[in-house]
mmCIF file of C-alpha atoms in Angstrom:
data_model
loop_
_atom_site.group_PDB
_atom_site.id
_atom_site.type_symbol
_atom_site.label_atom_id
_atom_site.label_comp_id
_atom_site.label_asym_id
_atom_site.label_seq_id
_atom_site.Cartn_x
_atom_site.Cartn_y
_atom_site.Cartn_z
ATOM 1 C CA UNK A 1 -10.038 8.180 15.307
ATOM 2 C CA UNK A 2 -6.862 6.147 15.732
ATOM 3 C CA UNK A 3 -4.284 7.326 18.221
ATOM 4 C CA UNK A 4 -1.668 9.563 16.667
ATOM 5 C CA UNK A 5 1.768 10.987 17.239
ATOM 6 C CA UNK A 6 1.319 13.517 20.047
ATOM 7 C CA UNK A 7 -0.619 16.489 18.647
ATOM 8 C CA UNK A 8 -2.825 16.757 21.739
ATOM 9 C CA UNK A 9 -0.282 18.754 23.793
ATOM 10 C CA UNK A 10 -0.017 21.486 21.164
ATOM 11 C CA UNK A 11 3.178 20.041 19.682
ATOM 12 C CA UNK A 12 2.856 19.289 15.967
ATOM 13 C CA UNK A 13 3.838 15.676 15.144
ATOM 14 C CA UNK A 14 6.977 15.353 13.004
ATOM 15 C CA UNK A 15 5.948 15.672 9.302
ATOM 16 C CA UNK A 16 8.180 12.718 8.269
ATOM 17 C CA UNK A 17 8.203 8.900 8.542
ATOM 18 C CA UNK A 18 11.111 8.828 11.031
ATOM 19 C CA UNK A 19 8.735 7.538 13.716
ATOM 20 C CA UNK A 20 8.349 4.292 11.714
ATOM 21 C CA UNK A 21 12.122 3.827 11.471
ATOM 22 C CA UNK A 22 12.592 4.509 15.179
ATOM 23 C CA UNK A 23 9.881 2.057 16.298
ATOM 24 C CA UNK A 24 12.115 -1.007 16.649
ATOM 25 C CA UNK A 25 9.276 -3.297 17.766
ATOM 26 C CA UNK A 26 7.410 -2.768 14.461
ATOM 27 C CA UNK A 27 6.809 -6.059 12.617
ATOM 28 C CA UNK A 28 3.992 -5.385 10.096
ATOM 29 C CA UNK A 29 3.568 -2.178 8.045
ATOM 30 C CA UNK A 30 0.512 -1.874 5.781
ATOM 31 C CA UNK A 31 0.593 0.796 3.077
ATOM 32 C CA UNK A 32 -2.863 1.465 1.638
ATOM 33 C CA UNK A 33 -5.217 3.962 0.040
ATOM 34 C CA UNK A 34 -7.207 4.644 -3.114
ATOM 35 C CA UNK A 35 -5.884 3.292 -6.428
ATOM 36 C CA UNK A 36 -3.408 5.500 -8.302
ATOM 37 C CA UNK A 37 -2.129 7.614 -5.392
ATOM 38 C CA UNK A 38 1.404 6.165 -5.368
ATOM 39 C CA UNK A 39 1.138 3.359 -2.782
ATOM 40 C CA UNK A 40 3.736 1.174 -4.502
ATOM 41 C CA UNK A 41 6.309 3.980 -4.686
ATOM 42 C CA UNK A 42 5.691 4.755 -1.002
ATOM 43 C CA UNK A 43 5.888 1.118 0.148
ATOM 44 C CA UNK A 44 9.055 0.568 -1.943
ATOM 45 C CA UNK A 45 10.711 3.647 -0.400
ATOM 46 C CA UNK A 46 9.537 2.750 3.126
ATOM 47 C CA UNK A 47 11.035 -0.724 2.721
ATOM 48 C CA UNK A 48 14.335 0.811 1.473
ATOM 49 C CA UNK A 49 14.422 3.161 4.485
ATOM 50 C CA UNK A 50 13.551 0.333 6.894
ATOM 51 C CA UNK A 51 16.334 -1.799 5.362
ATOM 52 C CA UNK A 52 18.827 0.838 6.532
ATOM 53 C CA UNK A 53 17.475 0.624 10.109
ATOM 54 C CA UNK A 54 16.481 -3.042 10.521
ATOM 55 C CA UNK A 55 18.187 -6.408 10.049
ATOM 56 C CA UNK A 56 15.956 -7.786 7.278
ATOM 57 C CA UNK A 57 12.926 -6.415 5.409
ATOM 58 C CA UNK A 58 10.371 -8.110 3.165
ATOM 59 C CA UNK A 59 8.041 -6.056 0.953
ATOM 60 C CA UNK A 60 4.996 -7.957 -0.341
ATOM 61 C CA UNK A 61 2.575 -6.870 -3.035
ATOM 62 C CA UNK A 62 -0.918 -8.324 -2.635
ATOM 63 C CA UNK A 63 -2.151 -6.259 -5.590
ATOM 64 C CA UNK A 64 -2.941 -8.293 -8.737
ATOM 65 C CA UNK A 65 -1.496 -5.393 -10.809
ATOM 66 C CA UNK A 66 1.961 -6.087 -9.302
ATOM 67 C CA UNK A 67 3.665 -2.745 -9.624
ATOM 68 C CA UNK A 68 6.566 -3.692 -7.320
ATOM 69 C CA UNK A 69 8.428 -5.168 -10.297
ATOM 70 C CA UNK A 70 7.954 -1.859 -12.152
ATOM 71 C CA UNK A 71 9.039 0.245 -9.168
ATOM 72 C CA UNK A 72 12.294 -1.674 -8.616
ATOM 73 C CA UNK A 73 12.645 -2.587 -12.330
ATOM 74 C CA UNK A 74 13.232 -6.201 -11.362
ATOM 75 C CA UNK A 75 11.040 -9.282 -11.842
ATOM 76 C CA UNK A 76 9.521 -10.667 -8.606
ATOM 77 C CA UNK A 77 7.551 -13.894 -8.026
ATOM 78 C CA UNK A 78 5.539 -15.481 -5.217
ATOM 79 C CA UNK A 79 8.818 -16.383 -3.501
ATOM 80 C CA UNK A 80 10.957 -13.746 -1.737
ATOM 81 C CA UNK A 81 13.718 -12.419 -4.034
ATOM 82 C CA UNK A 82 16.653 -10.262 -2.941
ATOM 83 C CA UNK A 83 16.309 -6.742 -4.365
ATOM 84 C CA UNK A 84 19.345 -5.841 -6.486
ATOM 85 C CA UNK A 85 21.764 -3.557 -4.659
ATOM 86 C CA UNK A 86 20.722 -4.755 -1.161
ATOM 87 C CA UNK A 87 21.726 -7.606 1.102
ATOM 88 C CA UNK A 88 18.739 -7.428 3.502
ATOM 89 C CA UNK A 89 15.746 -6.279 1.400
ATOM 90 C CA UNK A 90 13.518 -8.899 -0.250
ATOM 91 C CA UNK A 91 10.379 -8.540 -2.377
ATOM 92 C CA UNK A 92 7.578 -10.918 -3.416
ATOM 93 C CA UNK A 93 4.315 -10.588 -5.341
ATOM 94 C CA UNK A 94 1.316 -12.781 -4.608
ATOM 95 C CA UNK A 95 -2.046 -12.895 -6.332
ATOM 96 C CA UNK A 96 -4.698 -13.722 -3.720
ATOM 97 C CA UNK A 97 -6.970 -15.174 -6.417
ATOM 98 C CA UNK A 98 -4.553 -17.724 -7.898
ATOM 99 C CA UNK A 99 -2.885 -19.193 -4.858
ATOM 100 C CA UNK A 100 -4.824 -22.450 -4.625
ATOM 101 C CA UNK A 101 -2.202 -24.701 -6.276
ATOM 102 C CA UNK A 102 -1.495 -26.548 -3.001
ATOM 103 C CA UNK A 103 -5.113 -27.564 -2.615
ATOM 104 C CA UNK A 104 -5.472 -28.824 -6.154
ATOM 105 C CA UNK A 105 -2.795 -31.420 -5.427
ATOM 106 C CA UNK A 106 -4.832 -32.817 -2.581
ATOM 107 C CA UNK A 107 -7.963 -33.635 -4.527
ATOM 108 C CA UNK A 108 -9.777 -30.812 -2.806
ATOM 109 C CA UNK A 109 -10.572 -28.573 -5.756
ATOM 110 C CA UNK A 110 -14.236 -29.601 -6.008
ATOM 111 C CA UNK A 111 -14.773 -29.164 -2.302
ATOM 112 C CA UNK A 112 -12.901 -25.875 -2.318
ATOM 113 C CA UNK A 113 -14.926 -24.377 -5.132
ATOM 114 C CA UNK A 114 -18.099 -25.353 -3.232
ATOM 115 C CA UNK A 115 -16.787 -23.699 -0.103
ATOM 116 C CA UNK A 116 -15.630 -20.642 -2.049
ATOM 117 C CA UNK A 117 -19.081 -20.190 -3.556
ATOM 118 C CA UNK A 118 -20.688 -20.627 -0.162
ATOM 119 C CA UNK A 119 -18.462 -18.096 1.631
ATOM 120 C CA UNK A 120 -17.201 -15.146 -0.424
ATOM 121 C CA UNK A 121 -13.570 -14.350 0.316
ATOM 122 C CA UNK A 122 -12.606 -17.777 1.697
ATOM 123 C CA UNK A 123 -10.196 -18.439 -1.205
ATOM 124 C CA UNK A 124 -8.374 -15.173 -0.464
ATOM 125 C CA UNK A 125 -8.435 -16.042 3.245
ATOM 126 C CA UNK A 126 -6.771 -19.383 2.606
ATOM 127 C CA UNK A 127 -4.089 -18.008 0.310
ATOM 128 C CA UNK A 128 -3.385 -15.189 2.757
ATOM 129 C CA UNK A 129 -3.087 -17.714 5.600
ATOM 130 C CA UNK A 130 -0.651 -19.802 3.540
ATOM 131 C CA UNK A 131 1.376 -16.702 2.728
ATOM 132 C CA UNK A 132 1.498 -15.581 6.365
ATOM 133 C CA UNK A 133 2.568 -19.080 7.429
ATOM 134 C CA UNK A 134 5.406 -18.864 4.900
ATOM 135 C CA UNK A 135 6.393 -15.341 6.013
ATOM 136 C CA UNK A 136 6.419 -16.350 9.681
ATOM 137 C CA UNK A 137 8.805 -19.238 9.057
ATOM 138 C CA UNK A 138 11.228 -16.850 7.291
ATOM 139 C CA UNK A 139 11.594 -14.583 10.302
ATOM 140 C CA UNK A 140 12.049 -11.134 8.721
ATOM 141 C CA UNK A 141 12.524 -8.202 11.134
ATOM 142 C CA UNK A 142 9.740 -6.240 9.453
ATOM 143 C CA UNK A 143 7.230 -6.949 6.652
ATOM 144 C CA UNK A 144 5.794 -4.167 4.455
ATOM 145 C CA UNK A 145 2.518 -4.869 2.626
ATOM 146 C CA UNK A 146 2.016 -2.934 -0.596
ATOM 147 C CA UNK A 147 -1.706 -3.581 -0.532
ATOM 148 C CA UNK A 148 -4.366 -3.512 -3.207
ATOM 149 C CA UNK A 149 -6.905 -0.636 -3.095
ATOM 150 C CA UNK A 150 -8.615 -0.042 0.246
ATOM 151 C CA UNK A 151 -11.479 -2.571 0.108
ATOM 152 C CA UNK A 152 -9.159 -5.571 -0.349
ATOM 153 C CA UNK A 153 -6.975 -4.513 2.563
ATOM 154 C CA UNK A 154 -9.858 -4.393 4.977
ATOM 155 C CA UNK A 155 -11.048 -7.792 3.734
ATOM 156 C CA UNK A 156 -7.688 -9.250 4.793
ATOM 157 C CA UNK A 157 -8.446 -8.108 8.323
ATOM 158 C CA UNK A 158 -11.839 -9.855 8.294
ATOM 159 C CA UNK A 159 -10.382 -13.241 7.351
ATOM 160 C CA UNK A 160 -10.600 -14.930 10.771
ATOM 161 C CA UNK A 161 -14.359 -14.286 10.768
ATOM 162 C CA UNK A 162 -14.580 -15.547 7.163
ATOM 163 C CA UNK A 163 -12.791 -18.792 8.038
ATOM 164 C CA UNK A 164 -14.914 -19.159 11.163
ATOM 165 C CA UNK A 165 -17.968 -19.210 8.873
ATOM 166 C CA UNK A 166 -16.277 -21.799 6.661
ATOM 167 C CA UNK A 167 -15.574 -24.057 9.627
ATOM 168 C CA UNK A 168 -19.128 -23.727 10.900
ATOM 169 C CA UNK A 169 -20.419 -24.703 7.468
ATOM 170 C CA UNK A 170 -18.122 -27.733 7.368
ATOM 171 C CA UNK A 171 -19.113 -28.831 10.873
ATOM 172 C CA UNK A 172 -22.786 -28.554 9.882
ATOM 173 C CA UNK A 173 -22.126 -30.742 6.816
ATOM 174 C CA UNK A 174 -20.192 -33.237 8.933
ATOM 175 C CA UNK A 175 -23.002 -33.470 11.483
ATOM 176 C CA UNK A 176 -25.640 -33.726 8.763
ATOM 177 C CA UNK A 177 -24.016 -36.497 6.745
ATOM 178 C CA UNK A 178 -22.116 -38.297 9.495
ATOM 179 C CA UNK A 179 -19.609 -40.777 8.113
ATOM 180 C CA UNK A 180 -21.187 -40.697 4.643
ATOM 181 C CA UNK A 181 -18.380 -38.562 3.186
ATOM 182 C CA UNK A 182 -15.710 -40.930 4.523
ATOM 183 C CA UNK A 183 -17.534 -43.978 3.110
ATOM 184 C CA UNK A 184 -17.918 -42.252 -0.273
ATOM 185 C CA UNK A 185 -14.229 -41.360 -0.478
ATOM 186 C CA UNK A 186 -13.243 -44.965 0.349
ATOM 187 C CA UNK A 187 -15.817 -46.325 -2.115
ATOM 188 C CA UNK A 188 -14.310 -44.262 -4.945
ATOM 189 C CA UNK A 189 -10.807 -45.282 -3.954
ATOM 190 C CA UNK A 190 -9.758 -41.801 -2.942
ATOM 191 C CA UNK A 191 -8.240 -42.990 0.320
ATOM 192 C CA UNK A 192 -7.740 -40.403 3.016
ATOM 193 C CA UNK A 193 -6.915 -37.437 0.837
ATOM 194 C CA UNK A 194 -10.522 -36.235 0.930
ATOM 195 C CA UNK A 195 -11.025 -37.169 4.562
ATOM 196 C CA UNK A 196 -13.168 -34.445 6.133
ATOM 197 C CA UNK A 197 -11.099 -34.500 9.337
ATOM 198 C CA UNK A 198 -7.999 -33.684 7.289
ATOM 199 C CA UNK A 199 -9.848 -30.804 5.648
ATOM 200 C CA UNK A 200 -11.123 -29.523 8.968
ATOM 201 C CA UNK A 201 -7.618 -29.806 10.382
ATOM 202 C CA UNK A 202 -6.266 -27.811 7.482
ATOM 203 C CA UNK A 203 -8.865 -25.073 7.908
ATOM 204 C CA UNK A 204 -8.386 -25.027 11.695
ATOM 205 C CA UNK A 205 -4.611 -24.683 11.201
ATOM 206 C CA UNK A 206 -5.122 -21.717 8.922
ATOM 207 C CA UNK A 207 -7.595 -20.115 11.258
ATOM 208 C CA UNK A 208 -5.050 -20.430 14.081
ATOM 209 C CA UNK A 209 -2.350 -18.759 11.961
ATOM 210 C CA UNK A 210 -4.640 -15.915 10.953
ATOM 211 C CA UNK A 211 -5.971 -15.397 14.488
ATOM 212 C CA UNK A 212 -2.440 -15.300 15.842
ATOM 213 C CA UNK A 213 -1.402 -12.792 13.163
ATOM 214 C CA UNK A 214 -4.537 -10.692 13.658
ATOM 215 C CA UNK A 215 -3.702 -10.469 17.360
ATOM 216 C CA UNK A 216 -0.381 -8.997 16.240
ATOM 217 C CA UNK A 217 -2.160 -6.700 13.758
ATOM 218 C CA UNK A 218 -4.134 -5.191 16.661
ATOM 219 C CA UNK A 219 -0.979 -4.489 18.683
ATOM 220 C CA UNK A 220 0.220 -0.914 17.946
ATOM 221 C CA UNK A 221 3.764 -1.881 19.024
ATOM 222 C CA UNK A 222 3.888 -4.474 16.232
ATOM 223 C CA UNK A 223 1.628 -3.118 13.485
ATOM 224 C CA UNK A 224 0.788 0.182 11.843
ATOM 225 C CA UNK A 225 -1.103 1.276 8.747
ATOM 226 C CA UNK A 226 0.283 4.075 6.548
ATOM 227 C CA UNK A 227 -2.440 5.871 4.557
ATOM 228 C CA UNK A 228 -1.320 7.244 1.171
ATOM 229 C CA UNK A 229 -3.474 9.876 -0.548
ATOM 230 C CA UNK A 230 -3.410 12.912 -2.822
ATOM 231 C CA UNK A 231 -4.787 16.401 -1.978
ATOM 232 C CA UNK A 232 -8.188 15.978 -3.657
ATOM 233 C CA UNK A 233 -11.735 15.528 -2.363
ATOM 234 C CA UNK A 234 -12.212 11.834 -3.253
ATOM 235 C CA UNK A 235 -8.885 10.897 -1.727
ATOM 236 C CA UNK A 236 -9.644 12.828 1.480
ATOM 237 C CA UNK A 237 -13.015 11.068 1.683
ATOM 238 C CA UNK A 238 -11.448 7.635 1.069
ATOM 239 C CA UNK A 239 -8.743 8.291 3.686
ATOM 240 C CA UNK A 240 -11.337 9.277 6.281
ATOM 241 C CA UNK A 241 -13.290 6.088 5.531
ATOM 242 C CA UNK A 242 -10.088 4.038 5.800
ATOM 243 C CA UNK A 243 -9.073 5.622 9.139
ATOM 244 C CA UNK A 244 -12.574 4.970 10.561
ATOM 245 C CA UNK A 245 -12.510 1.332 9.389
ATOM 246 C CA UNK A 246 -9.038 0.782 10.821
ATOM 247 C CA UNK A 247 -10.206 2.189 14.168
ATOM 248 C CA UNK A 248 -13.134 -0.257 14.021
ATOM 249 C CA UNK A 249 -10.679 -3.147 13.495
ATOM 250 C CA UNK A 250 -8.417 -1.703 16.239
ATOM 251 C CA UNK A 251 -5.537 -1.286 13.774
ATOM 252 C CA UNK A 252 -3.082 1.510 14.638
ATOM 253 C CA UNK A 253 -2.715 4.312 12.068
ATOM 254 C CA UNK A 254 -0.855 7.558 12.692
ATOM 255 C CA UNK A 255 1.015 8.236 9.435
ATOM 256 C CA UNK A 256 -0.494 9.882 6.359
ATOM 257 C CA UNK A 257 1.525 10.487 3.202
ATOM 258 C CA UNK A 258 0.067 13.175 0.899
ATOM 259 C CA UNK A 259 1.548 12.578 -2.535
ATOM 260 C CA UNK A 260 1.682 14.716 -5.717
ATOM 261 C CA UNK A 261 1.697 18.076 -3.891
ATOM 262 C CA UNK A 262 2.349 21.323 -5.796
ATOM 263 C CA UNK A 263 4.144 23.716 -3.469
ATOM 264 C CA UNK A 264 3.049 27.355 -3.321
ATOM 265 C CA UNK A 265 6.627 28.661 -2.973
ATOM 266 C CA UNK A 266 7.565 27.210 -6.367
ATOM 267 C CA UNK A 267 8.098 29.776 -9.115
ATOM 268 C CA UNK A 268 4.921 28.834 -10.991
ATOM 269 C CA UNK A 269 3.612 31.032 -13.820
ATOM 270 C CA UNK A 270 0.859 28.809 -15.187
ATOM 271 C CA UNK A 271 -2.687 29.939 -14.304
ATOM 272 C CA UNK A 272 -3.791 26.287 -14.322
ATOM 273 C CA UNK A 273 -1.081 25.300 -11.834
ATOM 274 C CA UNK A 274 -1.824 28.295 -9.615
ATOM 275 C CA UNK A 275 -5.504 27.272 -9.487
ATOM 276 C CA UNK A 276 -4.463 23.708 -8.738
ATOM 277 C CA UNK A 277 -2.165 24.836 -5.885
ATOM 278 C CA UNK A 278 -5.072 26.763 -4.353
ATOM 279 C CA UNK A 279 -7.383 23.738 -4.616
ATOM 280 C CA UNK A 280 -4.764 21.394 -3.138
ATOM 281 C CA UNK A 281 -4.076 23.741 -0.233
ATOM 282 C CA UNK A 282 -7.753 23.640 0.754
ATOM 283 C CA UNK A 283 -7.591 19.823 1.108
ATOM 284 C CA UNK A 284 -4.149 19.841 2.768
ATOM 285 C CA UNK A 285 -5.592 22.205 5.412
ATOM 286 C CA UNK A 286 -8.476 19.773 5.912
ATOM 287 C CA UNK A 287 -6.070 16.844 6.323
ATOM 288 C CA UNK A 288 -4.190 18.795 9.017
ATOM 289 C CA UNK A 289 -7.441 19.709 10.749
ATOM 290 C CA UNK A 290 -8.838 16.149 10.717
ATOM 291 C CA UNK A 291 -5.573 14.409 11.599
ATOM 292 C CA UNK A 292 -3.789 16.890 13.838
ATOM 293 C CA UNK A 293 -2.266 14.022 15.857
ATOM 294 C CA UNK A 294 -0.940 12.150 12.777
ATOM 295 C CA UNK A 295 2.518 12.372 11.211
ATOM 296 C CA UNK A 296 1.604 13.963 7.859
ATOM 297 C CA UNK A 297 4.316 13.796 5.192
ATOM 298 C CA UNK A 298 3.912 15.862 2.006
ATOM 299 C CA UNK A 299 5.650 14.682 -1.171
ATOM 300 C CA UNK A 300 6.173 16.891 -4.253
ATOM 301 C CA UNK A 301 4.621 16.169 -7.650
ATOM 302 C CA UNK A 302 7.476 15.208 -9.978
ATOM 303 C CA UNK A 303 7.737 15.696 -13.748
ATOM 304 C CA UNK A 304 8.804 12.030 -14.117
ATOM 305 C CA UNK A 305 7.973 8.599 -12.648
ATOM 306 C CA UNK A 306 10.045 7.255 -9.768
ATOM 307 C CA UNK A 307 11.382 3.964 -11.169
ATOM 308 C CA UNK A 308 14.466 1.975 -10.284
ATOM 309 C CA UNK A 309 16.429 1.697 -7.024
ATOM 310 C CA UNK A 310 18.460 4.879 -7.644
ATOM 311 C CA UNK A 311 15.374 7.032 -8.302
ATOM 312 C CA UNK A 312 13.609 5.546 -5.250
ATOM 313 C CA UNK A 313 16.637 6.276 -3.055
ATOM 314 C CA UNK A 314 16.880 9.853 -4.368
ATOM 315 C CA UNK A 315 13.176 10.486 -3.705
ATOM 316 C CA UNK A 316 13.383 8.893 -0.227
ATOM 317 C CA UNK A 317 14.955 12.075 1.207
ATOM 318 C CA UNK A 318 11.528 13.748 1.107
ATOM 319 C CA UNK A 319 10.258 11.059 3.521
ATOM 320 C CA UNK A 320 12.835 12.120 6.136
ATOM 321 C CA UNK A 321 13.109 15.883 5.574
ATOM 322 C CA UNK A 322 10.119 18.114 4.718
ATOM 323 C CA UNK A 323 10.289 19.243 1.081
ATOM 324 C CA UNK A 324 11.474 22.792 0.414
ATOM 325 C CA UNK A 325 11.072 24.488 -2.957
ATOM 326 C CA UNK A 326 14.371 25.153 -4.745
ATOM 327 C CA UNK A 327 13.510 28.841 -5.272
ATOM 328 C CA UNK A 328 11.272 30.811 -2.945
ATOM 329 C CA UNK A 329 8.760 33.162 -4.599
ATOM 330 C CA UNK A 330 9.646 36.857 -4.262
ATOM 331 C CA UNK A 331 13.427 36.432 -3.877
ATOM 332 C CA UNK A 332 15.879 38.092 -6.314
ATOM 333 C CA UNK A 333 16.909 34.637 -7.648
ATOM 334 C CA UNK A 334 13.301 33.587 -8.239
ATOM 335 C CA UNK A 335 12.401 36.839 -10.078
ATOM 336 C CA UNK A 336 15.593 36.533 -12.192
ATOM 337 C CA UNK A 337 14.631 33.002 -13.137
ATOM 338 C CA UNK A 338 11.085 34.124 -13.955
ATOM 339 C CA UNK A 339 12.394 36.935 -16.210
ATOM 340 C CA UNK A 340 14.709 34.511 -18.030
ATOM 341 C CA UNK A 341 11.825 32.011 -18.517
ATOM 342 C CA UNK A 342 9.558 34.780 -19.851
ATOM 343 C CA UNK A 343 12.312 35.962 -22.249
ATOM 344 C CA UNK A 344 12.812 32.471 -23.685
ATOM 345 C CA UNK A 345 9.015 32.003 -23.976
ATOM 346 C CA UNK A 346 8.793 35.350 -25.821
ATOM 347 C CA UNK A 347 11.601 34.313 -28.221
ATOM 348 C CA UNK A 348 9.823 31.019 -28.953
ATOM 349 C CA UNK A 349 6.528 32.830 -29.610
ATOM 350 C CA UNK A 350 8.234 35.384 -31.912
ATOM 351 C CA UNK A 351 9.968 32.687 -33.985
ATOM 352 C CA UNK A 352 6.657 30.770 -34.245
ATOM 353 C CA UNK A 353 4.926 33.954 -35.434
ATOM 354 C CA UNK A 354 7.697 34.443 -38.035
ATOM 355 C CA UNK A 355 7.202 30.896 -39.341
ATOM 356 C CA UNK A 356 3.439 31.384 -39.596
ATOM 357 C CA UNK A 357 3.826 34.716 -41.486
ATOM 358 C CA UNK A 358 6.295 33.156 -43.976
ATOM 359 C CA UNK A 359 3.954 30.185 -44.493
ATOM 360 C CA UNK A 360 1.099 32.618 -45.236
ATOM 361 C CA UNK A 361 3.186 34.500 -47.839
ATOM 362 C CA UNK A 362 4.131 31.223 -49.607
ATOM 363 C CA UNK A 363 0.447 30.245 -49.780
#
């Protein structure tokens, strides 16, 4: 289990994300979890909150679905773009599968496809290395990754090993064929652009970048992973798997965001919703039991999507202050509201019954 936020001494960790805003040394924030749990909304809001505490923030989507543009309602590309309404928050969307343009220009595409087939994941590794190189030259205070579903995220962390394999394969080829490759490239008039030393240099350079970044990823002062989930069995299971994997990679994780929560205090009359609240509570209790040293933030299920900067900013208050239901069950106000809702429901049902009776008479 990754180290958490101080639950061992009997003090419950703060159920908000304030710890992330207060950690001034933080450089990389990964936001991950199962598909469809609200990662993009959470990473967008975290980046907005960080922008109020840090000098400059970059939020990057490495998910081919690219929901960042939908969340902010602004078109983003593979180059950092200033988010409308901010002067220090930038966003970019990269597709790990289609980032090989640079290589194509260097006459390497044939070689690359060979290498890609030989070592699964090397194309993603290279594009990720290029992207990290770019990000490092830009010098943002903190970078938030809105990552693709869990498996992809963990693959990013295995990239140094993947590239190591690629380099070993290339060295083996070099030793096997000696100067044959160089002679062939000169024979076909390709000059030095397919020179194997240049290729090896390129791969070595990328490996260095990724190893340097991975060293930072394993430093809890610089990097943390925020797990987003919903209070259901599959999501609990996926989160546990993710936390175990992160511990294996020595990546710090001590924040869990439970999204789409129905709160028991709400004045709910629906039997379906009441059953759902009961089911959710069972899993929320399990989250608290498993991760008693984590900062666990619960977010309410909303009747509408959170889209656009204004909606994201409005919703961000639940990240800093635990959600409280507007009306507490059993109070005079709540019972009054329930009576008024039941009256209007009764009126609707009576008028519907009237319509049906009249329709029957006409027939």
